[in-house]
Amino acid sequence: MLRHEFQPGRLIAGAALVAAAVIHGGDAGGAWETSWFVVIPLVVGGLFLAGAVGAVTGLVRRRRVRPAPEGADTAGHARTTGG
């Protein structure tokens, strides 16, 4: 399996939408009674939280220092050979 970047905002959004689907499915299947307005705050709150977490994750990743590639000069200039 190919490795990919972990994105916690998408995890939170997916969890909120799965929770809303389970609540709606239980209501539709007759397992319990749920008011129609219960799912809306769950979805909106989950998407808002996912957006906030995604923004914080982006800021953290942008501030992280990336290692310089091999052969790169510390000043950002290419190495020259010669005399």
XYZ file of C-alpha atoms in Angstrom:
83
model
C 0.000 0.000 0.000
C 1.293 3.442 -0.867
C 1.952 5.716 2.062
C 0.121 9.009 2.137
C 0.069 12.118 4.253
C -2.139 11.904 7.353
C -4.921 14.481 7.234
C -6.757 14.716 10.570
C -9.334 17.202 9.229
C -10.620 14.632 6.755
C -10.745 12.029 9.526
C -12.933 14.296 11.660
C -15.199 15.194 8.732
C -15.611 11.516 7.872
C -16.375 10.577 11.467
C -19.023 13.312 11.736
C -20.699 12.235 8.496
C -20.612 8.547 9.479
C -22.189 9.433 12.839
C -24.927 11.372 11.030
C -25.506 8.413 8.703
C -25.775 6.000 11.638
C -28.255 8.281 13.408
C -30.356 8.659 10.259
C -30.128 4.944 9.476
C -31.250 3.989 12.963
C -34.178 6.348 12.707
C -35.134 5.092 9.244
C -34.837 1.470 10.323
C -37.077 1.987 13.339
C -34.392 1.307 15.942
C -35.007 4.686 17.598
C -36.753 8.010 17.088
C -34.609 11.006 16.154
C -35.838 14.538 15.552
C -35.066 15.954 12.119
C -32.972 18.814 13.516
C -30.501 16.619 15.426
C -28.353 15.712 12.429
C -27.902 19.272 11.123
C -25.803 20.571 14.080
C -23.791 17.347 14.039
C -22.868 17.736 10.370
C -22.257 21.504 10.540
C -20.252 21.224 13.766
C -18.222 18.318 12.414
C -17.407 20.161 9.200
C -16.502 23.322 11.116
C -14.233 21.344 13.451
C -12.663 19.558 10.480
C -11.955 22.897 8.799
C -10.355 24.298 11.950
C -8.201 21.200 12.401
C -7.220 21.296 8.729
C -6.174 24.947 9.024
C -4.094 24.268 12.130
C -2.512 21.240 10.475
C -1.596 23.345 7.445
C 0.000 25.999 9.642
C 1.992 23.415 11.568
C 3.232 21.735 8.391
C 4.163 25.074 6.819
C 6.259 26.037 9.849
C 8.056 22.690 10.000
C 11.667 22.914 8.871
C 12.360 20.719 5.890
C 15.777 19.117 5.567
C 17.914 20.368 2.695
C 18.432 17.930 -0.163
C 21.833 16.311 -0.452
C 24.358 18.388 -2.338
C 22.570 21.663 -1.653
C 24.534 24.578 -0.283
C 23.322 25.994 3.026
C 22.923 29.458 1.465
C 20.627 28.046 -1.199
C 23.153 28.401 -4.008
C 24.291 25.523 -6.149
C 27.785 24.195 -5.542
C 30.365 25.056 -8.114
C 33.512 23.165 -8.873
C 36.533 24.730 -10.330
C 39.485 26.761 -9.354
